[in-house]
XYZ file of C-alpha atoms in Angstrom:
572
model
C 0.000 0.000 0.000
C 3.077 2.256 0.001
C 5.547 0.848 -2.503
C 2.964 0.040 -5.201
C 1.500 3.589 -5.214
C 5.064 4.942 -5.449
C 5.645 2.907 -8.604
C 2.273 3.835 -10.101
C 2.802 7.563 -9.443
C 6.262 7.402 -11.046
C 4.752 5.689 -14.105
C 1.904 8.222 -14.342
C 4.323 11.161 -14.159
C 6.473 9.618 -16.895
C 3.386 8.929 -19.048
C 2.095 12.474 -18.544
C 5.417 13.991 -19.552
C 5.707 11.702 -22.589
C 2.237 12.686 -23.872
C 2.328 16.375 -22.935
C 2.315 17.453 -26.606
C -0.717 15.291 -27.396
C -3.953 16.739 -26.035
C -6.110 14.345 -23.980
C -3.999 11.258 -24.823
C -3.012 10.819 -21.161
C -6.625 11.096 -19.988
C -7.869 8.702 -22.695
C -5.278 6.076 -21.714
C -6.364 6.225 -18.071
C -10.067 6.059 -18.975
C -9.524 3.102 -21.324
C -7.541 1.280 -18.632
C -10.281 1.783 -16.052
C -13.016 0.817 -18.531
C -11.157 -2.383 -19.381
C -10.912 -3.218 -15.683
C -14.679 -2.744 -15.408
C -15.098 -5.547 -17.935
C -12.342 -7.887 -16.728
C -12.721 -7.621 -12.951
C -16.367 -8.649 -12.713
C -16.593 -6.999 -9.297
C -18.178 -3.544 -9.237
C -17.088 -2.627 -5.708
C -13.489 -3.642 -6.405
C -13.553 -1.663 -9.643
C -15.015 1.377 -7.876
C -12.290 1.259 -5.200
C -9.601 0.855 -7.875
C -10.997 3.816 -9.834
C -11.033 6.023 -6.734
C -7.478 5.008 -5.872
C -6.265 5.647 -9.416
C -7.916 9.076 -9.372
C -6.062 9.931 -6.174
C -2.734 8.735 -7.563
C -3.338 10.679 -10.782
C -3.963 13.828 -8.723
C -0.651 13.313 -6.895
C 1.112 12.745 -10.218
C -0.303 16.017 -11.585
C 1.283 17.896 -8.673
C 4.673 16.297 -9.363
C 4.766 16.679 -13.162
C 6.085 20.295 -13.219
C 9.059 19.529 -10.965
C 9.916 15.900 -11.783
C 12.592 14.934 -14.285
C 13.038 11.567 -15.991
C 15.730 10.824 -13.427
C 13.309 11.579 -10.567
C 10.725 9.217 -12.057
C 13.315 6.465 -12.340
C 14.439 7.010 -8.737
C 10.856 6.902 -7.414
C 10.101 3.754 -9.415
C 13.305 2.106 -8.174
C 12.555 3.123 -4.587
C 9.114 1.518 -4.838
C 10.499 -1.699 -6.314
C 13.403 -1.983 -3.869
C 11.153 -1.067 -0.940
C 8.767 -3.868 -1.852
C 11.606 -6.369 -2.193
C 13.013 -5.259 1.167
C 9.604 -5.635 2.833
C 9.303 -9.200 1.544
C 12.873 -9.955 2.617
C 12.263 -8.664 6.157
C 8.967 -10.522 6.559
C 10.221 -13.706 4.919
C 7.312 -13.703 2.464
C 7.718 -14.616 -1.189
C 6.623 -12.121 -3.811
C 3.890 -13.252 -6.172
C 6.252 -12.485 -9.044
C 8.836 -14.943 -7.688
C 6.315 -17.794 -7.991
C 6.257 -17.616 -11.799
C 9.308 -15.625 -12.941
C 11.665 -17.706 -15.172
C 9.569 -20.832 -14.461
C 8.216 -21.090 -18.025
C 8.906 -19.421 -21.351
C 5.595 -17.587 -21.124
C 6.343 -15.905 -17.799
C 6.571 -12.385 -19.381
C 2.897 -12.728 -20.341
C 2.086 -13.498 -16.714
C 4.135 -10.465 -15.651
C 2.080 -8.220 -17.939
C -1.169 -9.631 -16.543
C 0.162 -9.191 -12.996
C 1.051 -5.556 -13.730
C -2.335 -4.910 -15.347
C -4.207 -6.128 -12.247
C -1.716 -4.711 -9.718
C -3.961 -2.058 -8.129
C -7.078 -4.251 -7.754
C -4.859 -7.069 -6.431
C -3.559 -4.744 -3.698
C -7.094 -3.730 -2.722
C -8.261 -7.353 -2.750
C -5.350 -8.328 -0.482
C -6.251 -5.463 1.841
C -9.891 -6.576 2.013
C -8.891 -10.148 2.843
C -6.307 -9.324 5.510
C -6.567 -11.675 8.531
C -6.691 -8.561 10.726
C -7.924 -5.056 10.060
C -5.503 -2.118 10.010
C -7.710 -0.754 12.780
C -6.464 -3.503 15.098
C -3.023 -1.874 15.212
C -4.210 0.927 17.494
C -6.677 -0.946 19.718
C -5.865 -2.188 23.226
C -5.764 -5.949 22.691
C -6.326 -8.384 25.522
C -3.090 -10.362 25.729
C -4.058 -12.566 28.686
C -4.319 -16.227 27.593
C -5.735 -19.211 29.469
C -5.993 -22.992 29.273
C -6.284 -26.099 31.474
C -4.091 -29.216 31.398
C -6.241 -32.360 31.508
C -4.170 -34.895 29.563
C -2.991 -37.941 31.551
C 0.676 -37.306 30.711
C 0.343 -33.674 31.783
C -1.187 -34.735 35.103
C 1.608 -37.254 35.633
C 4.234 -34.546 35.090
C 2.469 -32.198 37.527
C 2.313 -34.950 40.164
C 6.069 -35.434 39.830
C 6.542 -31.745 40.648
C 4.161 -31.902 43.633
C 5.936 -34.978 45.010
C 9.292 -33.212 44.673
C 8.110 -30.164 46.670
C 6.503 -32.366 49.319
C 9.748 -34.270 49.762
C 11.797 -31.056 49.977
C 9.364 -29.719 52.631
C 10.374 -26.003 52.544
C 9.562 -23.559 55.354
C 5.972 -22.356 55.241
C 6.558 -18.812 56.521
C 8.189 -17.555 53.303
C 8.150 -18.344 49.607
C 10.314 -21.122 48.173
C 11.893 -21.195 44.709
C 13.602 -23.920 42.641
C 15.117 -22.700 39.398
C 14.526 -24.867 36.345
C 18.194 -25.217 35.448
C 19.061 -26.560 38.921
C 16.333 -29.218 39.104
C 17.270 -32.885 39.087
C 16.685 -34.717 35.813
C 13.293 -36.301 36.617
C 11.737 -33.078 37.881
C 13.309 -31.040 35.074
C 11.888 -33.486 32.515
C 8.443 -33.131 34.102
C 8.763 -29.334 34.008
C 9.916 -29.464 30.371
C 6.921 -31.632 29.490
C 4.329 -29.170 30.799
C 6.296 -26.223 29.409
C 6.171 -27.656 25.876
C 2.862 -29.540 25.992
C 0.370 -28.957 23.122
C -2.219 -27.320 25.378
C 0.176 -24.586 26.546
C 1.593 -23.883 23.085
C -1.897 -24.030 21.573
C -3.004 -21.362 24.029
C -0.487 -18.986 22.425
C -1.278 -20.058 18.872
C -4.936 -19.137 19.382
C -3.839 -15.595 20.219
C -0.856 -15.238 17.870
C -0.921 -16.531 14.294
C 1.700 -19.266 13.974
C 2.632 -18.122 10.455
C 3.395 -14.604 11.706
C 4.732 -15.081 15.255
C 7.532 -17.146 16.773
C 6.973 -18.619 20.244
C 10.129 -19.675 22.109
C 10.706 -20.813 25.677
C 13.019 -18.966 28.101
C 14.288 -21.733 30.431
C 16.590 -19.409 32.416
C 13.570 -17.614 33.918
C 11.573 -20.710 34.814
C 11.016 -21.867 38.377
C 8.883 -23.913 40.716
C 7.306 -21.461 43.138
C 5.715 -22.238 46.511
C 3.760 -19.458 48.233
C 4.209 -18.521 51.879
C 1.664 -18.572 54.688
C 2.048 -14.811 55.299
C 3.595 -11.772 53.623
C 4.375 -9.187 56.277
C 6.822 -6.375 55.482
C 9.081 -8.278 53.089
C 9.385 -8.626 49.326
C 6.583 -11.221 49.323
C 4.303 -8.241 49.952
C 4.878 -7.292 46.300
C 2.790 -10.247 45.131
C -0.151 -8.960 47.199
C 0.315 -5.498 45.662
C -0.806 -4.578 42.152
C 2.360 -4.805 40.071
C 4.039 -5.442 36.737
C 6.867 -7.956 36.749
C 9.264 -6.386 34.234
C 10.443 -2.961 32.989
C 10.457 -3.432 29.200
C 6.898 -2.341 28.397
C 8.078 0.043 25.655
C 9.665 -2.756 23.594
C 7.545 -2.672 20.410
C 5.415 -5.535 19.055
C 7.144 -8.226 21.149
C 6.106 -9.950 24.369
C 7.654 -11.975 27.134
C 4.971 -14.134 28.709
C 4.878 -15.513 32.204
C 2.604 -18.549 32.431
C 1.395 -19.486 35.906
C 0.510 -23.190 36.018
C -1.177 -24.487 39.182
C 0.041 -28.052 39.738
C -2.046 -28.799 42.831
C -5.337 -27.795 44.440
C -5.794 -24.143 45.374
C -8.983 -22.716 46.884
C -7.422 -19.812 48.771
C -5.248 -17.596 46.562
C -6.792 -15.682 43.663
C -4.868 -14.061 40.809
C -6.458 -10.904 39.392
C -5.580 -8.855 36.309
C -6.346 -5.240 37.120
C -6.734 -3.816 33.624
C -8.263 -6.887 31.984
C -10.742 -7.383 34.812
C -10.462 -11.179 34.915
C -9.062 -13.548 37.501
C -9.756 -16.257 40.037
C -8.170 -19.256 41.734
C -5.732 -21.269 39.609
C -6.061 -24.900 40.653
C -5.179 -28.409 39.408
C -3.867 -27.722 35.908
C -5.260 -24.222 35.378
C -2.807 -22.031 33.461
C -2.853 -18.332 32.690
C -0.323 -16.434 30.597
C 0.244 -12.683 30.723
C 2.722 -10.132 29.446
C 5.578 -10.067 31.961
C 6.433 -6.442 31.227
C 2.972 -4.907 30.785
C 0.148 -6.702 32.576
C -0.767 -5.365 36.027
C -1.776 -8.215 38.336
C -2.171 -9.006 42.022
C -2.935 -11.979 44.251
C -5.356 -11.973 47.166
C -6.567 -14.462 49.766
C -10.058 -15.895 50.102
C -11.498 -16.925 53.496
C -11.184 -20.598 52.500
C -7.832 -22.172 53.383
C -5.667 -24.492 51.315
C -5.049 -27.938 52.747
C -1.471 -27.858 51.482
C 1.052 -25.457 49.972
C 0.130 -23.648 46.751
C 2.612 -24.938 44.170
C 3.001 -23.150 40.859
C 5.223 -23.572 37.820
C 6.347 -20.223 36.441
C 7.087 -20.733 32.751
C 8.296 -18.054 30.356
C 8.108 -17.516 26.604
C 9.203 -14.815 24.208
C 6.652 -14.105 21.468
C 7.675 -11.913 18.551
C 6.907 -11.347 14.852
C 8.992 -13.795 12.829
C 10.257 -10.957 10.652
C 11.888 -9.369 13.734
C 14.374 -12.214 14.110
C 17.155 -11.311 16.548
C 15.423 -8.097 17.560
C 12.541 -10.177 18.897
C 14.868 -12.605 20.663
C 16.648 -9.658 22.300
C 13.594 -8.945 24.458
C 13.939 -12.424 25.935
C 17.608 -11.758 26.730
C 16.887 -8.369 28.335
C 14.020 -9.759 30.404
C 16.150 -12.687 31.571
C 18.894 -10.272 32.664
C 16.386 -8.172 34.609
C 14.695 -11.225 36.126
C 18.016 -12.623 37.366
C 18.932 -9.380 39.122
C 15.420 -8.853 40.487
C 15.399 -12.463 41.696
C 18.607 -11.921 43.683
C 17.167 -8.774 45.264
C 13.919 -10.549 46.155
C 15.756 -13.446 47.757
C 17.796 -11.037 49.855
C 14.665 -9.243 51.063
C 12.346 -12.199 51.744
C 13.758 -12.318 55.292
C 15.398 -8.886 55.651
C 18.022 -8.667 58.385
C 19.329 -5.340 59.572
C 18.337 -1.831 58.598
C 19.899 -1.917 55.128
C 18.007 -4.983 53.902
C 14.796 -3.837 55.577
C 15.229 -0.568 53.701
C 15.803 -2.505 50.454
C 12.595 -4.486 51.089
C 10.778 -1.167 51.511
C 12.351 0.114 48.262
C 11.086 -2.974 46.404
C 7.527 -2.391 47.602
C 7.662 1.402 47.068
C 9.054 1.099 43.526
C 6.508 -1.568 42.664
C 3.639 0.717 43.689
C 4.956 3.743 41.776
C 5.531 1.745 38.589
C 2.049 0.262 38.926
C 0.517 3.740 39.235
C 2.357 4.937 36.133
C 1.271 1.892 34.140
C -2.311 1.975 35.414
C -3.089 5.655 34.923
C -0.880 6.657 31.991
C 1.015 3.708 30.527
C 4.749 3.902 29.964
C 4.176 3.258 26.248
C 1.912 6.300 26.058
C 4.302 8.494 28.033
C 7.319 7.548 25.910
C 5.327 8.011 22.696
C 4.274 11.467 23.866
C 7.852 12.435 24.736
C 9.130 11.133 21.381
C 6.480 13.100 19.458
C 7.293 16.246 21.437
C 11.025 15.957 20.721
C 10.334 15.175 17.065
C 8.112 18.226 16.852
C 10.995 20.481 17.879
C 12.686 19.588 14.574
C 9.668 19.337 12.266
C 7.104 22.065 12.990
C 5.876 24.043 16.018
C 2.383 22.556 15.568
C 3.509 18.969 14.926
C 3.151 17.799 18.530
C -0.327 19.283 18.831
C -1.496 17.715 15.575
C 0.037 14.328 16.407
C -1.591 14.086 19.854
C -4.929 15.898 19.450
C -6.796 13.235 17.480
C -5.323 9.959 18.721
C -8.224 9.240 21.068
C -10.735 9.561 18.218
C -8.769 7.011 16.200
C -8.859 4.701 19.226
C -12.636 5.186 19.571
C -13.240 4.394 15.908
C -10.832 1.454 15.712
C -12.033 -0.133 18.962
C -15.701 0.249 18.023
C -14.888 -1.408 14.699
C -12.924 -4.359 16.156
C -14.841 -4.830 19.448
C -13.521 -8.350 20.186
C -10.507 -9.281 22.299
C -10.170 -5.812 23.855
C -8.526 -5.114 27.208
C -11.157 -2.744 28.587
C -8.969 -1.241 31.316
C -6.103 -0.460 28.936
C -8.521 0.984 26.381
C -10.022 3.361 28.968
C -6.568 4.370 30.187
C -5.311 5.103 26.670
C -8.265 7.173 25.489
C -8.483 9.178 28.717
C -4.731 9.873 28.547
C -4.777 11.148 24.970
C -8.091 12.974 25.429
C -6.539 14.818 28.383
C -3.647 15.892 26.157
C -6.061 17.021 23.424
C -8.122 19.088 25.871
C -4.920 20.563 27.306
C -3.913 21.756 23.828
C -7.325 23.389 23.408
C -7.293 25.045 26.837
C -3.724 26.338 26.578
C -4.335 27.848 23.150
C -7.701 29.300 24.195
C -6.094 31.046 27.168
C -3.068 32.147 25.110
C -5.347 33.747 22.495
C -8.104 34.875 24.868
C -10.284 37.884 24.175
C -13.545 38.349 26.019
C -16.419 36.758 24.081
C -19.520 35.975 26.167
C -21.098 33.837 23.429
C -17.953 31.726 23.195
C -17.848 31.226 26.965
C -21.574 30.382 27.096
C -21.222 27.783 24.318
C -18.262 26.168 26.090
C -20.111 25.966 29.408
C -23.325 24.708 27.820
C -21.622 22.189 25.522
C -19.268 20.620 28.005
C -21.959 20.797 30.688
C -24.246 18.736 28.430
C -21.446 16.277 27.682
C -20.553 15.924 31.366
C -24.182 15.311 32.337
C -24.333 12.526 29.731
C -21.241 10.900 31.234
C -22.737 11.117 34.715
C -25.995 9.563 33.498
C -24.264 6.630 31.800
C -21.285 6.120 34.091
C -17.645 5.948 33.027
C -17.657 2.302 31.942
C -20.701 2.604 29.680
C -19.374 5.898 28.324
C -16.253 4.109 27.139
C -17.970 1.226 25.302
C -18.472 -1.039 28.306
C -21.640 -2.444 26.721
C -20.244 -2.592 23.185
C -17.196 -4.511 24.420
C -19.339 -6.913 26.446
C -18.020 -6.100 29.918
C -21.339 -4.870 31.334
C -25.089 -4.956 30.785
C -26.650 -1.885 29.139
C -28.153 0.813 31.320
C -30.794 2.409 29.121
C -31.070 6.033 30.228
C -34.354 7.774 29.446
C -33.814 10.887 31.580
C -31.811 14.061 30.994
C -29.953 14.686 28.753
C -30.923 11.680 26.611
C -34.585 12.723 26.583
C -33.619 16.107 25.151
C -30.754 15.603 22.672
C -29.696 12.543 20.640
C -26.045 11.608 21.237
C -25.722 14.318 23.940
C -22.126 13.390 24.724
C -20.906 13.989 21.184
C -23.293 16.870 20.471
C -22.325 18.582 23.728
C -18.617 18.203 23.011
C -19.077 19.603 19.505
C -20.985 22.623 20.880
C -18.149 23.201 23.352
C -15.576 22.916 20.578
C -17.501 25.350 18.397
C -17.565 27.686 21.394
C -13.767 27.672 21.353
C -13.843 28.287 17.599
C -16.286 31.181 18.047
C -13.597 33.367 19.613
C -12.005 35.323 16.747
C -8.430 35.318 18.028
C -8.457 31.560 18.690
C -9.989 30.872 15.265
C -7.416 33.072 13.537
C -4.496 31.399 15.303
C -5.759 27.831 14.759
C -8.332 27.841 11.950
C -8.331 24.069 11.366
C -8.027 22.634 14.894
C -11.687 22.709 15.962
C -13.070 21.715 12.524
C -10.821 18.656 12.621
C -12.029 17.766 16.132
C -15.637 18.093 14.973
C -14.956 16.019 11.864
C -13.515 13.184 13.962
C -16.441 13.329 16.409
C -18.926 13.345 13.525
C -17.182 10.386 11.874
C -17.496 8.352 15.053
C -21.135 9.391 15.509
C -21.927 8.164 11.987
C -20.071 4.930 12.772
C -22.217 4.383 15.873
C -25.360 4.879 13.811
C -24.173 2.605 10.989
C -23.026 -0.135 13.385
C -25.770 0.158 16.002
C -25.231 -2.898 18.209
C -28.577 -2.430 19.943
C -30.474 -2.453 16.654
C -28.606 -5.556 15.480
C -29.306 -7.264 18.792
C -33.018 -6.503 18.404
C -32.971 -7.822 14.827
C -31.252 -11.042 15.917
C -33.785 -11.455 18.728
C -36.703 -10.879 16.329
C -35.271 -13.349 13.793
C -34.758 -15.889 16.561
C -38.417 -15.528 17.606
C -39.540 -15.926 13.985
C -37.447 -19.097 13.550
C -38.826 -20.470 16.803
C -42.402 -19.787 15.684
C -41.776 -21.454 12.318
C -40.314 -24.520 14.015
C -43.331 -24.709 16.335
C -45.661 -24.412 13.346
C -43.840 -27.229 11.540
C -43.974 -29.399 14.645
C -47.703 -28.785 14.932
């Protein structure tokens, strides 16, 4: 979608320059090409999309014709070709051309046909992508779960339980046995559950096996036995909301910690703060979560375990296959951190003296502060914001404002489109974070360009007052797609402001935005900022109307009733 348009634009510029002395020849060639596609494609929608795309590329070419030389056209065409080859090399995918080139004497004919259908082929590939482009910006739920029930899996888990029982560690603090130091029988049992089909299949359901590599990290693995109490030592961390690792900004790659319960547990629950799920892991239950990103915590139920809670902590690095060593590097970095953190934890499980008691306090304090950052802002979001700000210092004074003012709308639209497999807590955090930045831009610029305008002030107060009342009527969770994402039942509000204005949240926000735009000095300084905000709001409002989940639910219910009535009539 980048390299192909580059090549087409270069070709159009060259064609335009070659036919400049012949009136309308360029236009006739384009029209004949598009008309021929109408006949050969046999798909009106695909043809319409191709025509629109070609019109856009032709418009770009027209802008470049006056300044482009033959050399520039050749460079752009070469850049498109080499860029496409590089993309296929990085991803490990074969080009379509490589499947037929030099295979038969007639391959040049196939190349011509391939070139002729190049634009519609790109659109068709885009339509049939396994995932939408919109999924790139949504907050995916990366928590995975399964249960080991196979006889061989149970046998391996029993071997681990028997080993811990024989070792009989102290019950007043946690116990750890590192995978690499286990005796052969226990290590073999651990290896079996670590590589069993159920565990690996759990990942393959979440990550496409053709696109992602899943590799074990043995150096981080351990058998873990929980303690009977957790007073004022590093064990307290596990009963505090926390993330395990520091590498949350590492892009597109994950290190997973899988917690596998190898014996009965009716006392200790594991909760995932942002995802909202959790419960007791017992007798073969396994849950995997991102070691560096997922906030989690354990808590005790009133019921007591009959024996120690024994867990296998297994670790995996998951990365796009095209990343190669860059993906593997995250596993190395996380292992390095885990080793050092492990040594600190061991030294502070039973802190002796003021220094180690202070270190235990530091562990708990740091854990809480990192959790707060990740829960309310997200280190990814913070680092992205900083990077955009720094980049803006070299590009344009308004770059940072433009890059961060509309992100939350894109998240609204993309999440509403995808709707499945969303981490609701992370989604809320992300949109609130970027919406706060967008509102800050508006407020700062309104104050900086302020001149007294009572109508402007009244519109702002009325608009945002209406929007705020809508939020209060619905509640935060329903405001941020709680119903659409399936995390709560709908609360149908019939009172104010929903009995007065349709879509009061969006309408109120747009009135408030137009109030900002009403002030002459603000409008002169930033003529396009508010119109762009309103356009994004309006786009999402249209999306909600076009994809009304309540209407579809009513239609499905009505169709279900009709089918039921027909079946009853047939039975009668």
